[in-house]
Short mmCIF file of C-alpha atoms in Angstrom, two decimals:
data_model
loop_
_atom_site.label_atom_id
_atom_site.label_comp_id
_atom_site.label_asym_id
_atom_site.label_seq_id
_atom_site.Cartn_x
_atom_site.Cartn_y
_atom_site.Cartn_z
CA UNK A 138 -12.22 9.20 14.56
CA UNK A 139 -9.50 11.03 16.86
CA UNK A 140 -6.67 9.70 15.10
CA UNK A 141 -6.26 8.69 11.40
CA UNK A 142 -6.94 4.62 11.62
CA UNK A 143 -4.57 4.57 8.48
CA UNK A 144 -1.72 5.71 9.62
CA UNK A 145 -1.99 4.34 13.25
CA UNK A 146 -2.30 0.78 11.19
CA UNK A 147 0.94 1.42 9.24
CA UNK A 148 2.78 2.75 12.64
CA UNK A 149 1.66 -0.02 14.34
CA UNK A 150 2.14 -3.17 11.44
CA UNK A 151 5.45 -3.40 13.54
CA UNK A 152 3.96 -4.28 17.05
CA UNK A 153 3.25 -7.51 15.40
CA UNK A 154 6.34 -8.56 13.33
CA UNK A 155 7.08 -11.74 15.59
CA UNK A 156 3.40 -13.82 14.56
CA UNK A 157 5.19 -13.54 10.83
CA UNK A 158 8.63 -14.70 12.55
CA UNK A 159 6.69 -17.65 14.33
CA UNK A 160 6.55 -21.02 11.66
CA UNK A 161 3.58 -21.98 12.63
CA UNK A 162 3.17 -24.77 9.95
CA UNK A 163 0.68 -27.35 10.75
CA UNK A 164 1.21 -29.56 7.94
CA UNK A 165 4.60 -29.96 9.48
CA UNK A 166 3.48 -29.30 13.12
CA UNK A 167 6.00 -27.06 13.67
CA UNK A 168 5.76 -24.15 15.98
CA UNK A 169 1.98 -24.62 16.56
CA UNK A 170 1.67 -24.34 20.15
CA UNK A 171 4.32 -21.59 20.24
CA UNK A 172 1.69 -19.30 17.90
CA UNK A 173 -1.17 -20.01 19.92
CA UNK A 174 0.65 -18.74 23.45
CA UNK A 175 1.59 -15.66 21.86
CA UNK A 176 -1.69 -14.52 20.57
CA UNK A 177 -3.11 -15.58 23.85
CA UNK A 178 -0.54 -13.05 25.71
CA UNK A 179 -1.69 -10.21 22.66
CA UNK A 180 -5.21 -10.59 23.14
CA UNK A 181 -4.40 -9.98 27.01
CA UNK A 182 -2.08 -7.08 26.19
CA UNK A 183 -5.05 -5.63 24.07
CA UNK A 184 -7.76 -5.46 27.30
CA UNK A 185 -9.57 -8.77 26.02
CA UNK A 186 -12.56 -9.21 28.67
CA UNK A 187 -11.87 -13.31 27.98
CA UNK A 188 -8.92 -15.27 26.39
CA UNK A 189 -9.27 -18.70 26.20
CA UNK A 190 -7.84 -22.05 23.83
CA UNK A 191 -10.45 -24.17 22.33
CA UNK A 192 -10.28 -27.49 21.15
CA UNK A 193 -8.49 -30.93 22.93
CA UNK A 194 -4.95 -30.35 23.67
CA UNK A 195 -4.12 -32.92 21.88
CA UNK A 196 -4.61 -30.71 18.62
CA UNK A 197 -3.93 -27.47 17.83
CA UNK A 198 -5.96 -24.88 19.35
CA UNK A 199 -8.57 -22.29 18.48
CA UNK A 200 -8.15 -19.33 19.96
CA UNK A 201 -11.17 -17.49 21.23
CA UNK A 202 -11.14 -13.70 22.58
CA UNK A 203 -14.06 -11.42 23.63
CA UNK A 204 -13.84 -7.81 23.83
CA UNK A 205 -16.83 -5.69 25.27
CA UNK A 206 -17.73 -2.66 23.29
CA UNK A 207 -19.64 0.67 23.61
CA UNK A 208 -23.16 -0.88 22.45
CA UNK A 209 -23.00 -4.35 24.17
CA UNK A 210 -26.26 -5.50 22.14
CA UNK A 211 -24.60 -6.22 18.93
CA UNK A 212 -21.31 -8.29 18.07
CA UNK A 213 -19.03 -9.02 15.46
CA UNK A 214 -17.34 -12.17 15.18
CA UNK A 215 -14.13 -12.08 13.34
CA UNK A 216 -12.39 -15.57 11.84
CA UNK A 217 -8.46 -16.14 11.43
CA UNK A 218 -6.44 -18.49 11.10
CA UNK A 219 -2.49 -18.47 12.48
CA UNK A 220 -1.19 -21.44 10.58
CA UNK A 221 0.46 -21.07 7.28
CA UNK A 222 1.92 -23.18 4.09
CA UNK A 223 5.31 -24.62 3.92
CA UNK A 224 7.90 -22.16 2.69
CA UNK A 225 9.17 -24.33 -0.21
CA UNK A 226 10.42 -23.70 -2.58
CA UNK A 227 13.25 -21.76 -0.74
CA UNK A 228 15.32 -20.52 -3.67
CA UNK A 229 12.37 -18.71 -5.02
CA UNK A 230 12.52 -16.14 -2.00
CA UNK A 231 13.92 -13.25 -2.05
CA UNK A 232 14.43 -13.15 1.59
CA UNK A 233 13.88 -15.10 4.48
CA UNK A 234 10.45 -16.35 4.27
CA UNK A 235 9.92 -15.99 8.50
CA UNK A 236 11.57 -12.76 8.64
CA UNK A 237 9.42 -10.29 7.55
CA UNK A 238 10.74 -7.18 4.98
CA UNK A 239 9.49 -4.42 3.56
CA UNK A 240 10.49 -3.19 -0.07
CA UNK A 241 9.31 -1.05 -2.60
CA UNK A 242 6.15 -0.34 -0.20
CA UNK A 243 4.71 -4.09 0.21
CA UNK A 244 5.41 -6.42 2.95
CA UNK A 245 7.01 -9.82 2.46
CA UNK A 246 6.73 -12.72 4.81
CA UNK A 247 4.77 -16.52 5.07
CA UNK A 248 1.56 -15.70 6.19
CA UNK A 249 1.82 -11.82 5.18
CA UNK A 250 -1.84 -12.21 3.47
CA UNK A 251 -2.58 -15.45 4.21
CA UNK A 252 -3.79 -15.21 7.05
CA UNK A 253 -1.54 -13.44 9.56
CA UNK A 254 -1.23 -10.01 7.50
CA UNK A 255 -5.12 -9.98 7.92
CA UNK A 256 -4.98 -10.79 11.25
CA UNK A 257 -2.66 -8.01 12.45
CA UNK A 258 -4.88 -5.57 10.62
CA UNK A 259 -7.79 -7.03 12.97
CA UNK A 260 -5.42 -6.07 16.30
CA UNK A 261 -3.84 -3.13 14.80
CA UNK A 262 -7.78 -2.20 14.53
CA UNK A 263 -8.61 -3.30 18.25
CA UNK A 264 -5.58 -1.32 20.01
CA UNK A 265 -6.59 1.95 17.75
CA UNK A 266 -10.11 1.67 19.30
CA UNK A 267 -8.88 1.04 22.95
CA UNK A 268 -6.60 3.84 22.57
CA UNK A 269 -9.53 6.25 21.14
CA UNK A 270 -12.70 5.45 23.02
CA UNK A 271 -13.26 1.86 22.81
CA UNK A 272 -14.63 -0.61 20.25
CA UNK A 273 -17.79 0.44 18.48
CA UNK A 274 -19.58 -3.22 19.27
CA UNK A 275 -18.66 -6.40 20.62
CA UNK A 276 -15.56 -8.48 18.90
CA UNK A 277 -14.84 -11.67 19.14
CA UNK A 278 -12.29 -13.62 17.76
CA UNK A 279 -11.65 -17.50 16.73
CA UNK A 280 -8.79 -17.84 15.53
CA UNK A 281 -7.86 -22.22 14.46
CA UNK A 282 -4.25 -23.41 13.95
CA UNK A 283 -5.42 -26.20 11.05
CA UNK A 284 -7.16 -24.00 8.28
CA UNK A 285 -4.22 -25.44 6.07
CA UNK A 286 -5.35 -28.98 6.44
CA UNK A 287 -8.54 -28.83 6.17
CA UNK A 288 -9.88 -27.06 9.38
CA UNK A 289 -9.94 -31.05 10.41
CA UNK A 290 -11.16 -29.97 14.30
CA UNK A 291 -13.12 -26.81 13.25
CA UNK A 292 -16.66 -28.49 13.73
CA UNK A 293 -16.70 -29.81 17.04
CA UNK A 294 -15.26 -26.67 18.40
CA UNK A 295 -17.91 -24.55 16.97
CA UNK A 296 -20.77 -27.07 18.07
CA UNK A 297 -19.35 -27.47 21.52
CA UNK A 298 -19.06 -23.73 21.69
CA UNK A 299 -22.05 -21.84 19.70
CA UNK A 300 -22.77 -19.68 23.21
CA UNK A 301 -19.94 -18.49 23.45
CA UNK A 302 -19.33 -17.46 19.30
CA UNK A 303 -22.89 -16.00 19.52
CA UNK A 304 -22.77 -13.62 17.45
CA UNK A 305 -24.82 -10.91 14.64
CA UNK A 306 -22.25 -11.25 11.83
CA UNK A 307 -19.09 -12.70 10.79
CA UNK A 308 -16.34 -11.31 9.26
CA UNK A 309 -13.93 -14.07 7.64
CA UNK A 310 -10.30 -13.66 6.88
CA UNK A 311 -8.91 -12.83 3.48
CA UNK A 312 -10.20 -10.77 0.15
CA UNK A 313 -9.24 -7.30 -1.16
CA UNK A 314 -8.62 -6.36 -4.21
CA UNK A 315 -8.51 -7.96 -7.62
CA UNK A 316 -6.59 -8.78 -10.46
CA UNK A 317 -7.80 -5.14 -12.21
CA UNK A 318 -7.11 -4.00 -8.81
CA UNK A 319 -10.98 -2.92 -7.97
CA UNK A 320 -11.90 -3.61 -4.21
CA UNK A 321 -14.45 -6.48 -3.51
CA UNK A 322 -16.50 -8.05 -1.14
CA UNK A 323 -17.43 -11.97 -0.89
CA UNK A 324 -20.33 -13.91 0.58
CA UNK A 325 -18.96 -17.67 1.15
CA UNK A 326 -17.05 -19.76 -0.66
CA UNK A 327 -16.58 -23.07 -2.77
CA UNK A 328 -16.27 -26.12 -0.73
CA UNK A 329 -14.06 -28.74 -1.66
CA UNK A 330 -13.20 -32.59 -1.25
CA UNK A 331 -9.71 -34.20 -1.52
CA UNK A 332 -9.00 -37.49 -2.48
CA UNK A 333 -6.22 -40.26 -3.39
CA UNK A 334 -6.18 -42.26 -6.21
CA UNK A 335 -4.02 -45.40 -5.69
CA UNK A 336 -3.10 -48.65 -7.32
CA UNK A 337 -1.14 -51.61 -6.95
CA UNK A 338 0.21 -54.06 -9.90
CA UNK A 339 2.37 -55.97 -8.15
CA UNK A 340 4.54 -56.85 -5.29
CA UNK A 341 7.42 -54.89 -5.80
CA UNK A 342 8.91 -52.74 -9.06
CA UNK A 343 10.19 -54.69 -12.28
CA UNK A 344 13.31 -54.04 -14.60
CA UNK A 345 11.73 -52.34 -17.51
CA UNK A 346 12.74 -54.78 -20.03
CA UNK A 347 9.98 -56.53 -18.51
CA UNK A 348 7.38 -54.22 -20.01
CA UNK A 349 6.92 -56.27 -23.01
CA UNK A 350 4.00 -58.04 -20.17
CA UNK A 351 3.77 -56.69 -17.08
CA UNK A 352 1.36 -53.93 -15.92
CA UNK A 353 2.89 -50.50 -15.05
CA UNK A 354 1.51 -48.96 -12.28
CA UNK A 355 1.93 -45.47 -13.55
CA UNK A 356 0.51 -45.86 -16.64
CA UNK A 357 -2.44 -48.02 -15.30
CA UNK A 358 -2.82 -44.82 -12.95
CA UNK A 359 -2.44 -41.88 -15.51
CA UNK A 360 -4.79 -44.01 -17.89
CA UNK A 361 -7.87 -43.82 -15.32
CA UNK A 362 -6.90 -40.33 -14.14
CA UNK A 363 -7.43 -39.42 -18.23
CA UNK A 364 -11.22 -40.98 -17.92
CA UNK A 365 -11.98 -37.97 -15.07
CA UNK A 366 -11.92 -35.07 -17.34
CA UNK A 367 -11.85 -33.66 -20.74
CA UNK A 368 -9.49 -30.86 -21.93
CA UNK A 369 -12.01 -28.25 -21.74
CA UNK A 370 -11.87 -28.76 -17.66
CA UNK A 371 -15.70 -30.94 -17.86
CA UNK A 372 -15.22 -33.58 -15.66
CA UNK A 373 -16.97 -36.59 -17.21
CA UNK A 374 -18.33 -38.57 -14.15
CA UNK A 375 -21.49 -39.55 -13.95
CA UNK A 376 -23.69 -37.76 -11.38
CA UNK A 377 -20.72 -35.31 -10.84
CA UNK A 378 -22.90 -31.83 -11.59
CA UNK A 379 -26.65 -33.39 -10.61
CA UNK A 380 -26.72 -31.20 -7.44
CA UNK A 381 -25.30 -27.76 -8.53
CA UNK A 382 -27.72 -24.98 -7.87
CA UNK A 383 -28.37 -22.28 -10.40
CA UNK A 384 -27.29 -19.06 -9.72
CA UNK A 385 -30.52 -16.64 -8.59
CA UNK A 386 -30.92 -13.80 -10.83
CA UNK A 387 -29.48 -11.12 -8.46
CA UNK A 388 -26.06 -14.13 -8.08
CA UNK A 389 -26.47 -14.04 -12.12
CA UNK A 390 -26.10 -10.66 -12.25
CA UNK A 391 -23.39 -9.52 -9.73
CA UNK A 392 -20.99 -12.71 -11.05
CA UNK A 393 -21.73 -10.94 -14.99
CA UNK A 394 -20.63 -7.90 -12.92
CA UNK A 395 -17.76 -8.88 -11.57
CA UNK A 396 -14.58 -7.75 -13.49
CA UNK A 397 -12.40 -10.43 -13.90
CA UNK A 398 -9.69 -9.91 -16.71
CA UNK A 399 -8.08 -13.42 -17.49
CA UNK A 400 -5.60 -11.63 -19.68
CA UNK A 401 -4.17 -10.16 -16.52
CA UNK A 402 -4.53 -13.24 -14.66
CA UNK A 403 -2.72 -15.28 -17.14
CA UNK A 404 0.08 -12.46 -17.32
CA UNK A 405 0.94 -12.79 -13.75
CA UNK A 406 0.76 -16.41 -13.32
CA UNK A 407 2.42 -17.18 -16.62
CA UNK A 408 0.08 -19.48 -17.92
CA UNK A 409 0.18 -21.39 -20.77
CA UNK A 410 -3.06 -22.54 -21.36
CA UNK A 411 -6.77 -21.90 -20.13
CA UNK A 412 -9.57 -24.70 -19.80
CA UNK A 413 -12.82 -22.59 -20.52
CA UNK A 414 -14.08 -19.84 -22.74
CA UNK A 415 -16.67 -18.40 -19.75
CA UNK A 416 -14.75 -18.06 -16.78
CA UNK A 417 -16.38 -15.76 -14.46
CA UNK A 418 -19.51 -18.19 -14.11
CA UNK A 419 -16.87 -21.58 -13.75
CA UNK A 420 -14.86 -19.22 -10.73
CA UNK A 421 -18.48 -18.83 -8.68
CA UNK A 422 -20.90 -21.87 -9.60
CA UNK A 423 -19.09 -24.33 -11.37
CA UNK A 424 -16.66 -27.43 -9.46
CA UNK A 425 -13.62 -28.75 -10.90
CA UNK A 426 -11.25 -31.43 -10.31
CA UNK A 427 -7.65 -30.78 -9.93
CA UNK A 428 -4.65 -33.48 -10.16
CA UNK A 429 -2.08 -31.91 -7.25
CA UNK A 430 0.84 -34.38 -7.52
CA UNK A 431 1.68 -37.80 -8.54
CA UNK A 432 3.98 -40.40 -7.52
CA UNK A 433 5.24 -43.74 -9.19
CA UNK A 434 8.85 -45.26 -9.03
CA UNK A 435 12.36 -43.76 -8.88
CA UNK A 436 12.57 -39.99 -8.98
CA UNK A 437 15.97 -39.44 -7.49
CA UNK A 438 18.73 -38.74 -9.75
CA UNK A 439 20.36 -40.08 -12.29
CA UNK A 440 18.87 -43.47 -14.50
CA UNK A 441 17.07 -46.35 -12.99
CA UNK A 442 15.17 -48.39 -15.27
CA UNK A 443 11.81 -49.92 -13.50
CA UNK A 444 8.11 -50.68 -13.72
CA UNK A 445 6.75 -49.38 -10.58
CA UNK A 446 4.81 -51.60 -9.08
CA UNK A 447 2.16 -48.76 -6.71
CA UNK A 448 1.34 -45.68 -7.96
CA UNK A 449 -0.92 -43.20 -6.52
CA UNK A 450 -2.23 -39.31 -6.78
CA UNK A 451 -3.32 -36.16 -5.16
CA UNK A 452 -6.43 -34.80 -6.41
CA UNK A 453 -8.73 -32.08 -5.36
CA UNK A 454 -12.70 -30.61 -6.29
CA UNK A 455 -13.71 -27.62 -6.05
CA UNK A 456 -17.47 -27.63 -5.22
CA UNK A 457 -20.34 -25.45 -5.42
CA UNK A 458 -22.26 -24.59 -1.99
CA UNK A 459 -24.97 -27.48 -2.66
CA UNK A 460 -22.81 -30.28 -3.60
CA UNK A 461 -21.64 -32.96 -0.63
CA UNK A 462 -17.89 -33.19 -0.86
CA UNK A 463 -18.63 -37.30 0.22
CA UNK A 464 -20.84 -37.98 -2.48
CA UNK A 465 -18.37 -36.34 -4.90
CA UNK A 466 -15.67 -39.25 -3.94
CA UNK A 467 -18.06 -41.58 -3.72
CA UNK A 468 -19.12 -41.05 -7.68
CA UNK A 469 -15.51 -40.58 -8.55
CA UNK A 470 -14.78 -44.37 -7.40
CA UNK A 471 -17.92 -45.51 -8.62
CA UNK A 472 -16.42 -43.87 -12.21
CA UNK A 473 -13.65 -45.95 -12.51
CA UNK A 474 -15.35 -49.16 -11.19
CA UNK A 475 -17.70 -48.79 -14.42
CA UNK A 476 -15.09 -47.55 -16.78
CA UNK A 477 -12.64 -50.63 -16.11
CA UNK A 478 -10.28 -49.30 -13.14
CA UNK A 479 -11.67 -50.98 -10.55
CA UNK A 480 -8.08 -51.86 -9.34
CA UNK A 481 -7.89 -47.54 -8.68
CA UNK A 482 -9.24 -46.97 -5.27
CA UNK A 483 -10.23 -43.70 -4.24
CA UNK A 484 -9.29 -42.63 -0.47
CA UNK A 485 -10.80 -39.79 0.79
CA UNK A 486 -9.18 -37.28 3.04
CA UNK A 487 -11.15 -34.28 3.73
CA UNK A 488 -14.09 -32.20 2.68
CA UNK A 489 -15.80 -28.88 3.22
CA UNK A 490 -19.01 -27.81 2.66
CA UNK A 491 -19.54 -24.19 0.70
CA UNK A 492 -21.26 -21.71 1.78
CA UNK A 493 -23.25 -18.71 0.43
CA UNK A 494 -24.62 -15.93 2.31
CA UNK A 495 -28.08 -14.06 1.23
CA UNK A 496 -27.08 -10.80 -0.25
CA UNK A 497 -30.66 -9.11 0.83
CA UNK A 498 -29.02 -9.37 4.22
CA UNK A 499 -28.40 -5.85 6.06
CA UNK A 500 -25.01 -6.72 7.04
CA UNK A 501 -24.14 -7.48 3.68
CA UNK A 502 -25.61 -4.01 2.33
CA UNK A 503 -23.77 -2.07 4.87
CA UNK A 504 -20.37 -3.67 4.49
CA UNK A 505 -21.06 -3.38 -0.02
CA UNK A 506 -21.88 0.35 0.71
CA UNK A 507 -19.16 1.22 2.41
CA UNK A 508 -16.39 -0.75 0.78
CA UNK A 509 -17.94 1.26 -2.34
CA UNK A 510 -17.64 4.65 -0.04
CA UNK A 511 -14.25 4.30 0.23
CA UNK A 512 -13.04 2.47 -3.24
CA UNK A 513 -15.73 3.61 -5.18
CA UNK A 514 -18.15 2.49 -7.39
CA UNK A 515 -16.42 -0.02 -9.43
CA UNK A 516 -16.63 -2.09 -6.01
CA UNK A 517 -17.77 -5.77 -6.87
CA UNK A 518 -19.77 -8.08 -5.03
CA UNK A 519 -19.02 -12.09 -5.67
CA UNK A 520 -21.57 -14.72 -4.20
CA UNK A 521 -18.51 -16.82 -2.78
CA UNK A 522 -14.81 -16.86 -3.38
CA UNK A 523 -13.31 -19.54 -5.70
CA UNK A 524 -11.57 -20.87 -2.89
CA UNK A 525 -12.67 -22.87 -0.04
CA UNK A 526 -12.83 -22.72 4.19
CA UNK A 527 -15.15 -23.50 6.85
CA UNK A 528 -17.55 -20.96 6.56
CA UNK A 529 -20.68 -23.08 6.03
CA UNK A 530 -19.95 -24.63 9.92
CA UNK A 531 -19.99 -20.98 11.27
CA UNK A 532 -22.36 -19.50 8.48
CA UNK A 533 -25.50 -22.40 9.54
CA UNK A 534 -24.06 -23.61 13.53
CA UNK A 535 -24.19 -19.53 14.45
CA UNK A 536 -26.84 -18.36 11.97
CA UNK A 537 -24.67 -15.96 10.80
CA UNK A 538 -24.04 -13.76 7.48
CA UNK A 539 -20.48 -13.73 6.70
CA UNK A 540 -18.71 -11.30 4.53
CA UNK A 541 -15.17 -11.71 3.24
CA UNK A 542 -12.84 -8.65 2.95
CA UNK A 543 -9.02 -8.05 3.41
CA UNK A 544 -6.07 -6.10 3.12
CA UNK A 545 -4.58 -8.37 0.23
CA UNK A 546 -4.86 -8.07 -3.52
CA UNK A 547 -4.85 -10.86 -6.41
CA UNK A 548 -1.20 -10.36 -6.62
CA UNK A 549 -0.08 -11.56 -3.28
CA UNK A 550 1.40 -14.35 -3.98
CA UNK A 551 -0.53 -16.36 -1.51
CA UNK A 552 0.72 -20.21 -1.08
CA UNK A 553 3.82 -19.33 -3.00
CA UNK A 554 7.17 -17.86 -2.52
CA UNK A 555 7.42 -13.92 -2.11
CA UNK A 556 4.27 -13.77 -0.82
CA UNK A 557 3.30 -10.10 0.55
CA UNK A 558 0.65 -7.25 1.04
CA UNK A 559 1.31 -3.71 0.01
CA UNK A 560 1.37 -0.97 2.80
CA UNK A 561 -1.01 0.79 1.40
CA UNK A 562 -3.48 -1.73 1.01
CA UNK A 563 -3.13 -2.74 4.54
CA UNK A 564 -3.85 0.78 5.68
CA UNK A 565 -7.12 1.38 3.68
CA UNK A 566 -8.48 -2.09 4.83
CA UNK A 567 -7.81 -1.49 8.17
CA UNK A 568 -9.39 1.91 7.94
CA UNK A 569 -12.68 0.48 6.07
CA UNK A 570 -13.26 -2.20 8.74
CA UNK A 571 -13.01 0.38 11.42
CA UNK A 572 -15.76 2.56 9.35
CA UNK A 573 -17.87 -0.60 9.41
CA UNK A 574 -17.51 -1.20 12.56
CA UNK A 575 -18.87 2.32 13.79
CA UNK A 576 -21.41 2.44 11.41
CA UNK A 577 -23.12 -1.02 12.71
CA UNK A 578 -23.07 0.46 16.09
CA UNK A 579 -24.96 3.25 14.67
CA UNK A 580 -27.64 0.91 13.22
#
């Protein structure tokens, strides 16, 4: 390379400072079109050989930019997102969360790692290449505007648009290092389905003194919620792990590899308590169900004596690639009809598929050996992430291997306040997918 990639990454972080000053928050709709019309106008500053939004107007749009590279046979598709969480809580900042500061060598902002930190080191990478030959191979870029609700549009713009995302191999947003700060790279991820749980005991809330006979809506609720799952994190509903996939030996033996330390993990998170004994196995191939809020009569301040009269809740699964996030909700209602809560009714809101890609797949070797040429050979490999996405849409629509890898690390804080990415982290990501890069259009 002419010029270091590292350091042109770090000199350039900058250029891009106002996509962390935009609040582009689409559970709040704020600020969404706003995003999209700037990266539109950087992907044109940049030389893109097409620019256009995706999707109806009527939602927010995916972004889609093509770039034409030295060997026009081969292409790499790269997916972003450029909405983020909700700030809150405020108070827990320690500065403005749309403002974006550097201290002590790490970058603080919404969206620093998830996702807009990654996506600056995808155009910090692009303008080094214009500036210093051009692009190894073809880029293209979708970036959506609704990964943080659920991607809810995400399928019928890739279906309506697989020509033009045609592609040999996708690179997805996120990933880095971990919590014992060794460098890895991920084939897919969990999928997921999220769900309500409501119920209704009468027609409006009681004065407590009333308890003595009427039905509380809260405790009816917590009381089903309890028949879900076990303290050891098994979830106890019928059906619930029938289509989970064993792990193939070389999965087995790369998630046995994989060096998770839940010591560390439970250092920086503060936790209290821990569900399982075998955790690297539950992260990969096992699904969960998580309780994410709950709500039932006065929570204001002060003292106001009721029965409520609805109460509902906020749940969530984490699936392995094989299960049907549909079928999971479907079993979960079918639970409490059996167990005596037929009055709980389960409302589904969203699902995603997982996805896993084959790890005998070439782009998958070349991206492992060079991650482990530049971090060395404590690199790991993880069959999927424990998190979630669309990947499975992009991973069977396109035919494509994807391979997740980042400039973030366990530590970033993602989804809560102080979030960041450290400089120097940034710099050697951006400089590893510019070696990978060159050495596809070598191959």
């Amino acid at each position: 390379m002419k010029e270091n990639l590292r350091k042109f990454a770090l000199k350039h972080l900058p250029d891009y400072f106002e996509l962390l000053r935009l609040r582009s928050i689409s559970a709040q709709q704020k600020e969404i079109p706003e995003t999209a019309e700037y990266l539109v106008k950087v992907f044109n500053e940049l030389g893109a050989a097409r620019v256009e939004k995706l999707g109806s107007p009527e939602h927010a749009p995916a972004i889609f930019a093509e770039f034409t590279g030295n060997d026009p046979t081969k292409t790499i598709l790269f997916y972003q997102h450029y909405d983020v969480q909700p700030p809150e809580p405020l108070e827990k900042w320690e500065s403005d969360p749309f403002e974006p500061t550097i201290r002590e060598e790490k970058l603080y902002a919404r969206g620093a790692s998830d996702n807009k930190g990654e996506l600056i080191s995808r155009l910090v990478l692009v303008k080094y290449f214009q500036a210093n030959g051009g692009l190894p191979v073809n880029v293209k870029f979708f970036v959506e505007g609704e990964e943080e609700i659920g991607s809810l549009h995400v399928e019928q713009i890739v279906k309506e648009n697989k020509a033009k995302l045609a592609a040999d191999a996708c690179i997805w947003e996120g990933g880095g290092k971990n919590y014992v700060d060794n460098y890895q790279i991920v084939g897919g991820m969990r999928g997921i389905t999220v769900f309500d749980v409501e119920t209704t005991t009468a027609d409006i809330d009681l004065h407590s003194s009333l308890a003595s006979y009427a039905e509380n809506a809260a405790w009816r609720l917590v009381r089903g919620l309890a028949t879900l799952r076990d303290d050891t994190g098994k979830v106890l509903v019928e059906g619930f792990y029938d289509d989970v996939e064993p792990l193939s030996k070389a999965e087995e033996e790369a998630v046995f590899a994989y060096d998770f330390d839940l010591d560390v993990a439970i250092s920086r998170a503060g936790l209290r308590r821990t569900v399982k004994a075998e955790h690297k196995v539950a992260l990969v191939n096992e699904p969960t169900m998580t309780i994410n809020g709950l709500t039932a009569g006065y929570q204001g301040k002060g003292v106001k004596t009721v029965i409520p009269h609805m109460a509902s809740a906020k749940l969530d699964c984490r699936l392995t690639p094989s299960q049907d996030p549909r079928k999971i909700a479907q079993l979960i209602q079918e639970h409490l009809d059996k167990n005596g809560f037929a009055d709980l009714k389960v409302r589904y809101r969203l699902g995603e598929n997982g996805y896993r890609s084959p790890m005998s797949d070439p782009f998958i070797k070349l991206v492992l050996a060079k991650a482990k040429k530049h971090y060395g050979k404590q690199t790991k490999y993880l069959p999927n992430s424990a998190g979630g996405g669309p990947a499975e849409i992009f991973g069977n629509e396109l035919n494509l291997p994807i391979v997740i890898l980042g400039v973030s690390y366990a530590g970033s804080q993602v989804h809560s306040p102080n979030e960041h990415i450290r400089l120097q982290d940034f710099g050697d990501g951006t400089q590893l997918l510019g070696d990978i890069l060159i050495e596809f259009g070598k191959n």
